[in-house]
Amino acid sequence: MDDLDDIELMEEESGDGQLYEHLRLEVDRGQEAVRIDKYMSEHVPHSSRSRIQKAADAGFIQVNGTPVKSNYKVRPGDVVTLMLDRPHYDTKIEAEDIPLDVVYEDDQLMVVNKPAGLVVHPGVGNFHGTLVNAVAWHLRNLPAYDPNDPSVGLIHRIDKDTSGLLVIAKTPEAKMELGAQFFNHDTHRSYLALVWGNFTEDGGRIEGNIGRDPRDRQRMAVFPPGSDTGKSAVTHYRVVERYGYTTLVECRLETGRTHQIRAHMKHIGHPLFADERYGGMEILRGERTASYKAYIQNCFKLCPRQALHARTLGFVHPTTHEQLDFTSTLPADMAALIEKWRNYQRAIGTSK
């Protein structure tokens, strides 16, 4: 994979937050002032302005050590660097015999149910043992499928510790068509999340740009809608069940930004339960008693990852034009966690 290729995929699970230099250009003394995306597209082999713009939006392009936007105009003597959140590495994807839960498959695409803990795409600290490596093994006897060809493969992604449904394209035509559906928000995706706190309302809409947190590059932050920072993002949610100190909600995405649900729910004061990166691994609601603290610690042990599951996925088949809709049952850890909170709520209700 080219350094500038699939920038969005590089952002997932970005490792230790450290940036590594992948490219360095020094602007000639006689260079006229031009936008940096135009300058780099002319000086970097196999690049395009759109890919460079994505890299700049993600904060990966620096001038003289400072991140710049794609409309920055280069000046003579500027030192332009591409800084990525992974070190140099041979990114060739190899097939690995890793179990896959295949929900649906035909000659154009496949839908898989990803378990929590499985990284979707190779990155820092996870160059092997990913979903992409597993798909490469599963399709190893399909001559037309090259896991190193960006025109096939993943259409979207979910975080390492999020479980649920993903679609993979086997052909360039399928990836182009499905990619357009995701880009135009024509797909249907919903998640189940257990979050801290109760809600006064039964549902709502969260809108706010999502971009890298300047204080912690491993985390995303929410910025005002329409601002120059981050990308626009909209999440709809509705309450499914209330447990007093936590709530089970269904989240429906209008957009698909990195850590969107996790960042948006924290932004409105309801971090995902057990989401360490966004503050959900602390006791944010409830009693001060030792027994309650012990109960929460047992909950964390039962589901030691953010309580988030990509439950439904719907899209139009790229060649048959049939509407396909899939639903995934909750994995055992999250199902057990929810049942534990149901029992707690029943016990509290009985004691009152």
PDB file of N, CA and C in Angstrom, residues 259-332:
ATOM      1  N   HIS A 259     -14.322   6.525  15.360  1.00  0.00           N
ATOM      2  CA  HIS A 259     -14.783   6.609  16.753  1.00  0.00           C
ATOM      3  C   HIS A 259     -16.021   7.490  16.899  1.00  0.00           C
ATOM      4  N   GLN A 260     -16.866   7.565  15.876  1.00  0.00           N
ATOM      5  CA  GLN A 260     -17.967   8.528  15.891  1.00  0.00           C
ATOM      6  C   GLN A 260     -18.892   8.361  17.096  1.00  0.00           C
ATOM      7  N   ILE A 261     -19.403   7.152  17.311  1.00  0.00           N
ATOM      8  CA  ILE A 261     -20.341   6.941  18.412  1.00  0.00           C
ATOM      9  C   ILE A 261     -19.647   7.176  19.749  1.00  0.00           C
ATOM     10  N   ARG A 262     -18.427   6.685  19.879  1.00  0.00           N
ATOM     11  CA  ARG A 262     -17.695   6.824  21.138  1.00  0.00           C
ATOM     12  C   ARG A 262     -17.461   8.294  21.477  1.00  0.00           C
ATOM     13  N   ALA A 263     -17.059   9.081  20.477  1.00  0.00           N
ATOM     14  CA  ALA A 263     -16.786  10.501  20.707  1.00  0.00           C
ATOM     15  C   ALA A 263     -18.074  11.292  20.918  1.00  0.00           C
ATOM     16  N   HIS A 264     -19.098  11.006  20.118  1.00  0.00           N
ATOM     17  CA  HIS A 264     -20.357  11.741  20.248  1.00  0.00           C
ATOM     18  C   HIS A 264     -21.033  11.471  21.594  1.00  0.00           C
ATOM     19  N   MET A 265     -21.049  10.220  22.037  1.00  0.00           N
ATOM     20  CA  MET A 265     -21.707   9.915  23.297  1.00  0.00           C
ATOM     21  C   MET A 265     -20.950  10.528  24.483  1.00  0.00           C
ATOM     22  N   LYS A 266     -19.640  10.538  24.421  1.00  0.00           N
ATOM     23  CA  LYS A 266     -18.871  11.218  25.474  1.00  0.00           C
ATOM     24  C   LYS A 266     -19.188  12.715  25.456  1.00  0.00           C
ATOM     25  N   HIS A 267     -19.328  13.269  24.260  1.00  0.00           N
ATOM     26  CA  HIS A 267     -19.566  14.701  24.096  1.00  0.00           C
ATOM     27  C   HIS A 267     -20.863  15.134  24.789  1.00  0.00           C
ATOM     28  N   ILE A 268     -21.886  14.266  24.805  1.00  0.00           N
ATOM     29  CA  ILE A 268     -23.156  14.639  25.447  1.00  0.00           C
ATOM     30  C   ILE A 268     -23.233  14.125  26.882  1.00  0.00           C
ATOM     31  N   GLY A 269     -22.103  13.662  27.408  1.00  0.00           N
ATOM     32  CA  GLY A 269     -22.050  13.269  28.810  1.00  0.00           C
ATOM     33  C   GLY A 269     -22.418  11.843  29.103  1.00  0.00           C
ATOM     34  N   HIS A 270     -22.398  10.968  28.086  1.00  0.00           N
ATOM     35  CA  HIS A 270     -22.758   9.561  28.262  1.00  0.00           C
ATOM     36  C   HIS A 270     -21.715   8.647  27.623  1.00  0.00           C
ATOM     37  N   PRO A 271     -20.491   8.598  28.172  1.00  0.00           N
ATOM     38  CA  PRO A 271     -19.457   7.718  27.586  1.00  0.00           C
ATOM     39  C   PRO A 271     -19.912   6.271  27.554  1.00  0.00           C
ATOM     40  N   LEU A 272     -19.414   5.526  26.588  1.00  0.00           N
ATOM     41  CA  LEU A 272     -19.730   4.102  26.521  1.00  0.00           C
ATOM     42  C   LEU A 272     -19.170   3.384  27.743  1.00  0.00           C
ATOM     43  N   PHE A 273     -19.943   2.459  28.260  1.00  0.00           N
ATOM     44  CA  PHE A 273     -19.512   1.671  29.405  1.00  0.00           C
ATOM     45  C   PHE A 273     -18.249   0.891  29.041  1.00  0.00           C
ATOM     46  N   ALA A 274     -17.248   0.947  29.913  1.00  0.00           N
ATOM     47  CA  ALA A 274     -15.977   0.226  29.773  1.00  0.00           C
ATOM     48  C   ALA A 274     -15.110   0.733  28.630  1.00  0.00           C
ATOM     49  N   ASP A 275     -15.407   1.923  28.112  1.00  0.00           N
ATOM     50  CA  ASP A 275     -14.583   2.504  27.049  1.00  0.00           C
ATOM     51  C   ASP A 275     -13.445   3.293  27.693  1.00  0.00           C
ATOM     52  N   GLU A 276     -12.323   2.637  27.877  1.00  0.00           N
ATOM     53  CA  GLU A 276     -11.205   3.238  28.612  1.00  0.00           C
ATOM     54  C   GLU A 276     -10.694   4.508  27.953  1.00  0.00           C
ATOM     55  N   ARG A 277     -10.621   4.517  26.625  1.00  0.00           N
ATOM     56  CA  ARG A 277     -10.060   5.665  25.917  1.00  0.00           C
ATOM     57  C   ARG A 277     -10.912   6.916  26.084  1.00  0.00           C
ATOM     58  N   TYR A 278     -12.208   6.741  26.276  1.00  0.00           N
ATOM     59  CA  TYR A 278     -13.111   7.890  26.388  1.00  0.00           C
ATOM     60  C   TYR A 278     -13.703   8.057  27.790  1.00  0.00           C
ATOM     61  N   GLY A 279     -13.027   7.485  28.778  1.00  0.00           N
ATOM     62  CA  GLY A 279     -13.413   7.715  30.167  1.00  0.00           C
ATOM     63  C   GLY A 279     -14.483   6.810  30.722  1.00  0.00           C
ATOM     64  N   GLY A 280     -14.887   5.792  29.979  1.00  0.00           N
ATOM     65  CA  GLY A 280     -15.975   4.923  30.422  1.00  0.00           C
ATOM     66  C   GLY A 280     -15.561   3.790  31.329  1.00  0.00           C
ATOM     67  N   MET A 281     -14.255   3.685  31.637  1.00  0.00           N
ATOM     68  CA  MET A 281     -13.763   2.620  32.508  1.00  0.00           C
ATOM     69  C   MET A 281     -13.693   3.089  33.961  1.00  0.00           C
ATOM     70  N   GLU A 282     -14.333   4.219  34.251  1.00  0.00           N
ATOM     71  CA  GLU A 282     -14.429   4.735  35.604  1.00  0.00           C
ATOM     72  C   GLU A 282     -15.887   4.648  36.059  1.00  0.00           C
ATOM     73  N   ILE A 283     -16.110   4.708  37.355  1.00  0.00           N
ATOM     74  CA  ILE A 283     -17.471   4.685  37.881  1.00  0.00           C
ATOM     75  C   ILE A 283     -18.033   6.098  37.773  1.00  0.00           C
ATOM     76  N   LEU A 284     -18.849   6.333  36.777  1.00  0.00           N
ATOM     77  CA  LEU A 284     -19.347   7.673  36.486  1.00  0.00           C
ATOM     78  C   LEU A 284     -20.727   7.949  37.076  1.00  0.00           C
ATOM     79  N   ARG A 285     -21.484   6.920  37.415  1.00  0.00           N
ATOM     80  CA  ARG A 285     -22.806   7.084  38.009  1.00  0.00           C
ATOM     81  C   ARG A 285     -22.997   5.990  39.061  1.00  0.00           C
ATOM     82  N   GLY A 286     -23.826   6.295  40.075  1.00  0.00           N
ATOM     83  CA  GLY A 286     -24.196   5.241  41.005  1.00  0.00           C
ATOM     84  C   GLY A 286     -23.846   5.525  42.449  1.00  0.00           C
ATOM     85  N   GLU A 287     -23.730   4.450  43.215  1.00  0.00           N
ATOM     86  CA  GLU A 287     -23.541   4.528  44.659  1.00  0.00           C
ATOM     87  C   GLU A 287     -22.065   4.679  45.022  1.00  0.00           C
ATOM     88  N   ARG A 288     -21.851   5.053  46.281  1.00  0.00           N
ATOM     89  CA  ARG A 288     -20.479   5.134  46.792  1.00  0.00           C
ATOM     90  C   ARG A 288     -20.133   3.935  47.661  1.00  0.00           C
ATOM     91  N   THR A 289     -21.030   2.981  47.742  1.00  0.00           N
ATOM     92  CA  THR A 289     -20.827   1.832  48.616  1.00  0.00           C
ATOM     93  C   THR A 289     -19.775   0.891  48.044  1.00  0.00           C
ATOM     94  N   ALA A 290     -19.159   0.124  48.943  1.00  0.00           N
ATOM     95  CA  ALA A 290     -18.155  -0.860  48.523  1.00  0.00           C
ATOM     96  C   ALA A 290     -18.789  -1.946  47.661  1.00  0.00           C
ATOM     97  N   SER A 291     -20.030  -2.307  48.000  1.00  0.00           N
ATOM     98  CA  SER A 291     -20.690  -3.370  47.230  1.00  0.00           C
ATOM     99  C   SER A 291     -20.965  -2.914  45.794  1.00  0.00           C
ATOM    100  N   TYR A 292     -21.347  -1.641  45.614  1.00  0.00           N
ATOM    101  CA  TYR A 292     -21.593  -1.128  44.262  1.00  0.00           C
ATOM    102  C   TYR A 292     -20.290  -1.063  43.473  1.00  0.00           C
ATOM    103  N   LYS A 293     -19.217  -0.612  44.121  1.00  0.00           N
ATOM    104  CA  LYS A 293     -17.913  -0.557  43.445  1.00  0.00           C
ATOM    105  C   LYS A 293     -17.474  -1.956  43.011  1.00  0.00           C
ATOM    106  N   ALA A 294     -17.715  -2.937  43.860  1.00  0.00           N
ATOM    107  CA  ALA A 294     -17.365  -4.322  43.516  1.00  0.00           C
ATOM    108  C   ALA A 294     -18.222  -4.809  42.351  1.00  0.00           C
ATOM    109  N   TYR A 295     -19.503  -4.432  42.370  1.00  0.00           N
ATOM    110  CA  TYR A 295     -20.410  -4.808  41.273  1.00  0.00           C
ATOM    111  C   TYR A 295     -19.906  -4.251  39.943  1.00  0.00           C
ATOM    112  N   ILE A 296     -19.507  -2.964  39.908  1.00  0.00           N
ATOM    113  CA  ILE A 296     -19.020  -2.352  38.667  1.00  0.00           C
ATOM    114  C   ILE A 296     -17.732  -3.023  38.201  1.00  0.00           C
ATOM    115  N   GLN A 297     -16.838  -3.331  39.133  1.00  0.00           N
ATOM    116  CA  GLN A 297     -15.595  -4.002  38.750  1.00  0.00           C
ATOM    117  C   GLN A 297     -15.888  -5.368  38.132  1.00  0.00           C
ATOM    118  N   ASN A 298     -16.888  -6.055  38.653  1.00  0.00           N
ATOM    119  CA  ASN A 298     -17.292  -7.337  38.060  1.00  0.00           C
ATOM    120  C   ASN A 298     -17.861  -7.133  36.659  1.00  0.00           C
ATOM    121  N   CYS A 299     -18.585  -6.019  36.466  1.00  0.00           N
ATOM    122  CA  CYS A 299     -19.101  -5.704  35.128  1.00  0.00           C
ATOM    123  C   CYS A 299     -17.955  -5.469  34.152  1.00  0.00           C
ATOM    124  N   PHE A 300     -16.940  -4.736  34.603  1.00  0.00           N
ATOM    125  CA  PHE A 300     -15.781  -4.469  33.744  1.00  0.00           C
ATOM    126  C   PHE A 300     -15.069  -5.772  33.364  1.00  0.00           C
ATOM    127  N   LYS A 301     -14.993  -6.696  34.309  1.00  0.00           N
ATOM    128  CA  LYS A 301     -14.339  -7.982  34.025  1.00  0.00           C
ATOM    129  C   LYS A 301     -15.166  -8.802  33.039  1.00  0.00           C
ATOM    130  N   LEU A 302     -16.488  -8.680  33.160  1.00  0.00           N
ATOM    131  CA  LEU A 302     -17.385  -9.442  32.291  1.00  0.00           C
ATOM    132  C   LEU A 302     -17.277  -8.986  30.839  1.00  0.00           C
ATOM    133  N   CYS A 303     -17.130  -7.682  30.636  1.00  0.00           N
ATOM    134  CA  CYS A 303     -17.016  -7.116  29.283  1.00  0.00           C
ATOM    135  C   CYS A 303     -15.915  -6.052  29.315  1.00  0.00           C
ATOM    136  N   PRO A 304     -14.667  -6.476  29.197  1.00  0.00           N
ATOM    137  CA  PRO A 304     -13.534  -5.549  29.368  1.00  0.00           C
ATOM    138  C   PRO A 304     -13.185  -4.771  28.098  1.00  0.00           C
ATOM    139  N   ARG A 305     -14.197  -4.220  27.460  1.00  0.00           N
ATOM    140  CA  ARG A 305     -13.996  -3.424  26.244  1.00  0.00           C
ATOM    141  C   ARG A 305     -15.219  -2.545  26.073  1.00  0.00           C
ATOM    142  N   GLN A 306     -15.147  -1.529  25.209  1.00  0.00           N
ATOM    143  CA  GLN A 306     -16.304  -0.658  25.054  1.00  0.00           C
ATOM    144  C   GLN A 306     -17.526  -1.488  24.643  1.00  0.00           C
ATOM    145  N   ALA A 307     -18.643  -1.221  25.297  1.00  0.00           N
ATOM    146  CA  ALA A 307     -19.873  -1.988  25.060  1.00  0.00           C
ATOM    147  C   ALA A 307     -20.566  -1.450  23.819  1.00  0.00           C
ATOM    148  N   LEU A 308     -20.048  -1.843  22.667  1.00  0.00           N
ATOM    149  CA  LEU A 308     -20.555  -1.345  21.386  1.00  0.00           C
ATOM    150  C   LEU A 308     -20.564  -2.477  20.370  1.00  0.00           C
ATOM    151  N   HIS A 309     -21.713  -2.641  19.712  1.00  0.00           N
ATOM    152  CA  HIS A 309     -21.885  -3.739  18.758  1.00  0.00           C
ATOM    153  C   HIS A 309     -22.579  -3.235  17.499  1.00  0.00           C
ATOM    154  N   ALA A 310     -21.954  -3.461  16.337  1.00  0.00           N
ATOM    155  CA  ALA A 310     -22.547  -3.088  15.045  1.00  0.00           C
ATOM    156  C   ALA A 310     -23.605  -4.134  14.696  1.00  0.00           C
ATOM    157  N   ARG A 311     -24.845  -3.834  15.052  1.00  0.00           N
ATOM    158  CA  ARG A 311     -25.896  -4.861  15.042  1.00  0.00           C
ATOM    159  C   ARG A 311     -26.537  -5.070  13.677  1.00  0.00           C
ATOM    160  N   THR A 312     -26.830  -3.995  12.956  1.00  0.00           N
ATOM    161  CA  THR A 312     -27.497  -4.156  11.661  1.00  0.00           C
ATOM    162  C   THR A 312     -26.702  -3.488  10.550  1.00  0.00           C
ATOM    163  N   LEU A 313     -26.865  -4.011   9.353  1.00  0.00           N
ATOM    164  CA  LEU A 313     -26.215  -3.461   8.161  1.00  0.00           C
ATOM    165  C   LEU A 313     -27.121  -3.717   6.968  1.00  0.00           C
ATOM    166  N   GLY A 314     -27.425  -2.667   6.226  1.00  0.00           N
ATOM    167  CA  GLY A 314     -28.281  -2.804   5.051  1.00  0.00           C
ATOM    168  C   GLY A 314     -27.754  -1.989   3.887  1.00  0.00           C
ATOM    169  N   PHE A 315     -27.824  -2.572   2.698  1.00  0.00           N
ATOM    170  CA  PHE A 315     -27.352  -1.888   1.494  1.00  0.00           C
ATOM    171  C   PHE A 315     -27.993  -2.552   0.275  1.00  0.00           C
ATOM    172  N   VAL A 316     -27.843  -1.924  -0.873  1.00  0.00           N
ATOM    173  CA  VAL A 316     -28.361  -2.472  -2.121  1.00  0.00           C
ATOM    174  C   VAL A 316     -27.249  -3.268  -2.797  1.00  0.00           C
ATOM    175  N   HIS A 317     -27.562  -4.500  -3.200  1.00  0.00           N
ATOM    176  CA  HIS A 317     -26.561  -5.350  -3.849  1.00  0.00           C
ATOM    177  C   HIS A 317     -26.058  -4.660  -5.121  1.00  0.00           C
ATOM    178  N   PRO A 318     -24.741  -4.638  -5.341  1.00  0.00           N
ATOM    179  CA  PRO A 318     -24.166  -3.876  -6.467  1.00  0.00           C
ATOM    180  C   PRO A 318     -24.551  -4.370  -7.848  1.00  0.00           C
ATOM    181  N   THR A 319     -24.937  -5.638  -7.999  1.00  0.00           N
ATOM    182  CA  THR A 319     -25.296  -6.126  -9.332  1.00  0.00           C
ATOM    183  C   THR A 319     -26.759  -6.547  -9.449  1.00  0.00           C
ATOM    184  N   THR A 320     -27.329  -7.166  -8.418  1.00  0.00           N
ATOM    185  CA  THR A 320     -28.731  -7.581  -8.492  1.00  0.00           C
ATOM    186  C   THR A 320     -29.677  -6.441  -8.117  1.00  0.00           C
ATOM    187  N   HIS A 321     -29.129  -5.417  -7.440  1.00  0.00           N
ATOM    188  CA  HIS A 321     -29.900  -4.250  -6.980  1.00  0.00           C
ATOM    189  C   HIS A 321     -30.984  -4.629  -5.970  1.00  0.00           C
ATOM    190  N   GLU A 322     -30.807  -5.780  -5.343  1.00  0.00           N
ATOM    191  CA  GLU A 322     -31.713  -6.233  -4.289  1.00  0.00           C
ATOM    192  C   GLU A 322     -31.293  -5.600  -2.966  1.00  0.00           C
ATOM    193  N   GLN A 323     -32.258  -5.219  -2.150  1.00  0.00           N
ATOM    194  CA  GLN A 323     -31.959  -4.703  -0.818  1.00  0.00           C
ATOM    195  C   GLN A 323     -31.551  -5.858   0.092  1.00  0.00           C
ATOM    196  N   LEU A 324     -30.382  -5.763   0.687  1.00  0.00           N
ATOM    197  CA  LEU A 324     -29.890  -6.774   1.610  1.00  0.00           C
ATOM    198  C   LEU A 324     -29.821  -6.174   3.007  1.00  0.00           C
ATOM    199  N   ASP A 325     -30.384  -6.874   3.985  1.00  0.00           N
ATOM    200  CA  ASP A 325     -30.379  -6.407   5.365  1.00  0.00           C
ATOM    201  C   ASP A 325     -29.924  -7.543   6.275  1.00  0.00           C
ATOM    202  N   PHE A 326     -28.992  -7.243   7.169  1.00  0.00           N
ATOM    203  CA  PHE A 326     -28.425  -8.251   8.053  1.00  0.00           C
ATOM    204  C   PHE A 326     -28.512  -7.776   9.500  1.00  0.00           C
ATOM    205  N   THR A 327     -28.707  -8.732  10.401  1.00  0.00           N
ATOM    206  CA  THR A 327     -28.756  -8.442  11.832  1.00  0.00           C
ATOM    207  C   THR A 327     -27.876  -9.436  12.556  1.00  0.00           C
ATOM    208  N   SER A 328     -27.056  -8.924  13.466  1.00  0.00           N
ATOM    209  CA  SER A 328     -26.137  -9.763  14.231  1.00  0.00           C
ATOM    210  C   SER A 328     -26.566  -9.798  15.693  1.00  0.00           C
ATOM    211  N   THR A 329     -26.600 -10.977  16.270  1.00  0.00           N
ATOM    212  CA  THR A 329     -26.939 -11.090  17.687  1.00  0.00           C
ATOM    213  C   THR A 329     -25.798 -10.551  18.540  1.00  0.00           C
ATOM    214  N   LEU A 330     -26.137 -10.115  19.732  1.00  0.00           N
ATOM    215  CA  LEU A 330     -25.114  -9.594  20.643  1.00  0.00           C
ATOM    216  C   LEU A 330     -24.105 -10.684  20.996  1.00  0.00           C
ATOM    217  N   PRO A 331     -22.821 -10.361  21.040  1.00  0.00           N
ATOM    218  CA  PRO A 331     -21.828 -11.346  21.476  1.00  0.00           C
ATOM    219  C   PRO A 331     -22.010 -11.658  22.959  1.00  0.00           C
ATOM    220  N   ALA A 332     -21.439 -12.763  23.392  1.00  0.00           N
ATOM    221  CA  ALA A 332     -21.685 -13.271  24.742  1.00  0.00           C
ATOM    222  C   ALA A 332     -21.295 -12.270  25.829  1.00  0.00           C
TER     223      ALA A 332
END
